[in-house]
PDB file of C-alpha atoms in Angstrom:
ATOM      1  CA  MET A   3     -25.779  66.690  68.875  1.00  0.00           C
ATOM      2  CA  ASP A   4     -24.741  62.824  70.514  1.00  0.00           C
ATOM      3  CA  ILE A   5     -28.011  60.733  70.061  1.00  0.00           C
ATOM      4  CA  GLN A   6     -26.513  58.796  73.295  1.00  0.00           C
ATOM      5  CA  MET A   7     -25.929  61.311  75.692  1.00  0.00           C
ATOM      6  CA  PRO A   8     -26.288  60.580  79.374  1.00  0.00           C
ATOM      7  CA  GLU A   9     -29.112  61.795  81.493  1.00  0.00           C
ATOM      8  CA  MET A  10     -31.325  62.659  78.367  1.00  0.00           C
ATOM      9  CA  ASP A  11     -30.947  61.210  75.139  1.00  0.00           C
ATOM     10  CA  GLY A  12     -29.779  63.975  72.034  1.00  0.00           C
ATOM     11  CA  LEU A  13     -33.492  62.834  70.187  1.00  0.00           C
ATOM     12  CA  THR A  14     -35.357  64.101  73.680  1.00  0.00           C
ATOM     13  CA  ALA A  15     -33.416  67.252  73.848  1.00  0.00           C
ATOM     14  CA  PHE A  16     -33.696  68.012  69.953  1.00  0.00           C
ATOM     15  CA  LYS A  17     -37.362  67.408  70.556  1.00  0.00           C
ATOM     16  CA  LYS A  18     -37.205  70.215  73.319  1.00  0.00           C
ATOM     17  CA  SER A  19     -34.686  72.447  71.706  1.00  0.00           C
ATOM     18  CA  GLN A  20     -37.464  72.315  68.303  1.00  0.00           C
ATOM     19  CA  GLU A  21     -40.232  73.307  71.140  1.00  0.00           C
ATOM     20  CA  ILE A  22     -38.137  76.922  71.973  1.00  0.00           C
ATOM     21  CA  LYS A  23     -38.451  80.034  69.954  1.00  0.00           C
ATOM     22  CA  GLU A  24     -35.069  80.429  69.944  1.00  0.00           C
ATOM     23  CA  THR A  25     -33.714  77.300  68.786  1.00  0.00           C
ATOM     24  CA  LYS A  26     -35.927  75.830  66.989  1.00  0.00           C
ATOM     25  CA  CYS A  27     -34.074  77.297  63.695  1.00  0.00           C
ATOM     26  CA  ILE A  28     -30.347  76.182  64.339  1.00  0.00           C
ATOM     27  CA  PRO A  29     -29.203  73.085  62.563  1.00  0.00           C
ATOM     28  CA  VAL A  30     -28.205  70.265  64.439  1.00  0.00           C
ATOM     29  CA  ILE A  31     -26.378  67.279  63.097  1.00  0.00           C
ATOM     30  CA  ALA A  32     -26.914  64.382  64.869  1.00  0.00           C
ATOM     31  CA  LEU A  33     -24.188  62.188  65.792  1.00  0.00           C
ATOM     32  CA  THR A  34     -23.715  58.385  66.927  1.00  0.00           C
ATOM     33  CA  ALA A  35     -22.935  55.016  66.262  1.00  0.00           C
ATOM     34  CA  HIS A  36     -26.469  53.754  65.380  1.00  0.00           C
ATOM     35  CA  ALA A  37     -26.126  53.392  61.171  1.00  0.00           C
ATOM     36  CA  MET A  38     -29.407  51.615  60.543  1.00  0.00           C
ATOM     37  CA  ASP A  39     -31.842  53.131  57.760  1.00  0.00           C
ATOM     38  CA  CYS A  40     -34.533  53.278  60.177  1.00  0.00           C
ATOM     39  CA  ASP A  41     -32.435  55.097  62.985  1.00  0.00           C
ATOM     40  CA  ILE A  42     -31.166  57.828  60.206  1.00  0.00           C
ATOM     41  CA  LYS A  43     -34.703  58.080  58.699  1.00  0.00           C
ATOM     42  CA  LYS A  44     -36.165  58.771  62.020  1.00  0.00           C
ATOM     43  CA  ALA A  45     -33.885  61.143  62.666  1.00  0.00           C
ATOM     44  CA  SER A  46     -34.298  63.128  59.298  1.00  0.00           C
ATOM     45  CA  ASP A  47     -38.356  62.803  60.083  1.00  0.00           C
ATOM     46  CA  MET A  48     -37.309  64.691  63.294  1.00  0.00           C
ATOM     47  CA  GLY A  49     -35.521  67.607  61.871  1.00  0.00           C
ATOM     48  CA  PHE A  50     -31.897  66.926  62.092  1.00  0.00           C
ATOM     49  CA  SER A  51     -29.747  68.784  59.809  1.00  0.00           C
ATOM     50  CA  SER A  52     -27.612  65.960  58.730  1.00  0.00           C
ATOM     51  CA  TYR A  53     -26.884  62.664  60.432  1.00  0.00           C
ATOM     52  CA  ILE A  54     -23.511  61.469  61.221  1.00  0.00           C
ATOM     53  CA  THR A  55     -22.296  57.446  62.353  1.00  0.00           C
ATOM     54  CA  LYS A  56     -19.356  57.096  64.146  1.00  0.00           C
ATOM     55  CA  PRO A  57     -16.672  56.847  64.015  1.00  0.00           C
ATOM     56  CA  ILE A  58     -16.141  59.975  62.481  1.00  0.00           C
ATOM     57  CA  ASP A  59     -14.995  60.917  59.168  1.00  0.00           C
ATOM     58  CA  VAL A  60     -13.557  64.348  60.280  1.00  0.00           C
ATOM     59  CA  PRO A  61     -13.709  65.637  56.222  1.00  0.00           C
ATOM     60  CA  GLY A  62     -17.354  64.510  56.056  1.00  0.00           C
ATOM     61  CA  PHE A  63     -17.876  65.937  59.361  1.00  0.00           C
ATOM     62  CA  LEU A  64     -16.332  69.260  58.597  1.00  0.00           C
ATOM     63  CA  ASN A  65     -18.363  69.723  55.410  1.00  0.00           C
ATOM     64  CA  GLU A  66     -21.502  69.332  57.210  1.00  0.00           C
ATOM     65  CA  VAL A  67     -20.387  71.698  59.817  1.00  0.00           C
ATOM     66  CA  ASP A  68     -19.776  74.117  56.866  1.00  0.00           C
ATOM     67  CA  LYS A  69     -23.107  73.385  55.572  1.00  0.00           C
ATOM     68  CA  ALA A  70     -24.557  74.206  58.947  1.00  0.00           C
ATOM     69  CA  LEU A  71     -22.686  77.154  59.054  1.00  0.00           C
ATOM     70  CA  ALA A  72     -23.704  78.700  55.969  1.00  0.00           C
ATOM     71  CA  TRP A  73     -27.625  77.743  56.444  1.00  0.00           C
ATOM     72  CA  LEU A  74     -27.245  79.894  59.596  1.00  0.00           C
ATOM     73  CA  THR A  75     -25.481  82.890  57.195  1.00  0.00           C
ATOM     74  CA  LEU A  76     -28.577  82.644  54.704  1.00  0.00           C
ATOM     75  CA  PHE A  77     -30.778  82.730  57.188  1.00  0.00           C
ATOM     76  CA  ASP A  78     -29.623  85.780  59.338  1.00  0.00           C
ATOM     77  CA  THR A  79     -29.430  87.168  55.958  1.00  0.00           C
ATOM     78  CA  ILE A  80     -32.976  86.674  55.140  1.00  0.00           C
ATOM     79  CA  LEU A  81     -33.999  87.588  58.611  1.00  0.00           C
ATOM     80  CA  ASN A  82     -32.161  90.658  58.487  1.00  0.00           C
ATOM     81  CA  LEU A  83     -33.704  91.752  55.109  1.00  0.00           C
ATOM     82  CA  LYS A  84     -36.924  91.094  55.789  1.00  0.00           C
ATOM     83  CA  LYS A  85     -36.333  93.918  58.799  1.00  0.00           C
ATOM     84  CA  LEU A  86     -35.093  96.538  56.014  1.00  0.00           C
ATOM     85  CA  SER A  87     -38.282  95.319  53.586  1.00  0.00           C
ATOM     86  CA  HIS A  88     -41.539  96.561  54.447  1.00  0.00           C
ATOM     87  CA  SER A  89     -42.790  94.079  51.361  1.00  0.00           C
ATOM     88  CA  ALA A  90     -41.352  91.446  53.309  1.00  0.00           C
ATOM     89  CA  ASP A  91     -43.671  91.266  56.009  1.00  0.00           C
ATOM     90  CA  ASP A  92     -46.231  88.748  53.720  1.00  0.00           C
ATOM     91  CA  ILE A  93     -43.229  86.360  52.825  1.00  0.00           C
ATOM     92  CA  ASP A  94     -43.838  83.045  55.217  1.00  0.00           C
ATOM     93  CA  PHE A  95     -40.449  82.833  57.043  1.00  0.00           C
ATOM     94  CA  SER A  96     -41.960  79.872  59.223  1.00  0.00           C
ATOM     95  CA  TYR A  97     -40.104  77.543  56.828  1.00  0.00           C
ATOM     96  CA  TYR A  98     -36.642  78.708  57.433  1.00  0.00           C
TER      97      TYR A  98
END
């Protein structure tokens, strides 16, 4: 997500997406020209899955996308196992 979007900045858009049950667990990669440590920490503290600065390092960007997709696959597997297992009712999935 571009942090410097017009109309609504990426930080605000991310906050709003975190308030919606259906989008809360989607990993979001912050993308911006801001490379200061305080900007990176702010995005990390908010819950962005990764932070990429411009200009984009394409191999690094693709690696971050691969990680996000792997996480989504794992999350989907966990949810499917929870549906199949009665014993999984006691597992706290709020972290995922």
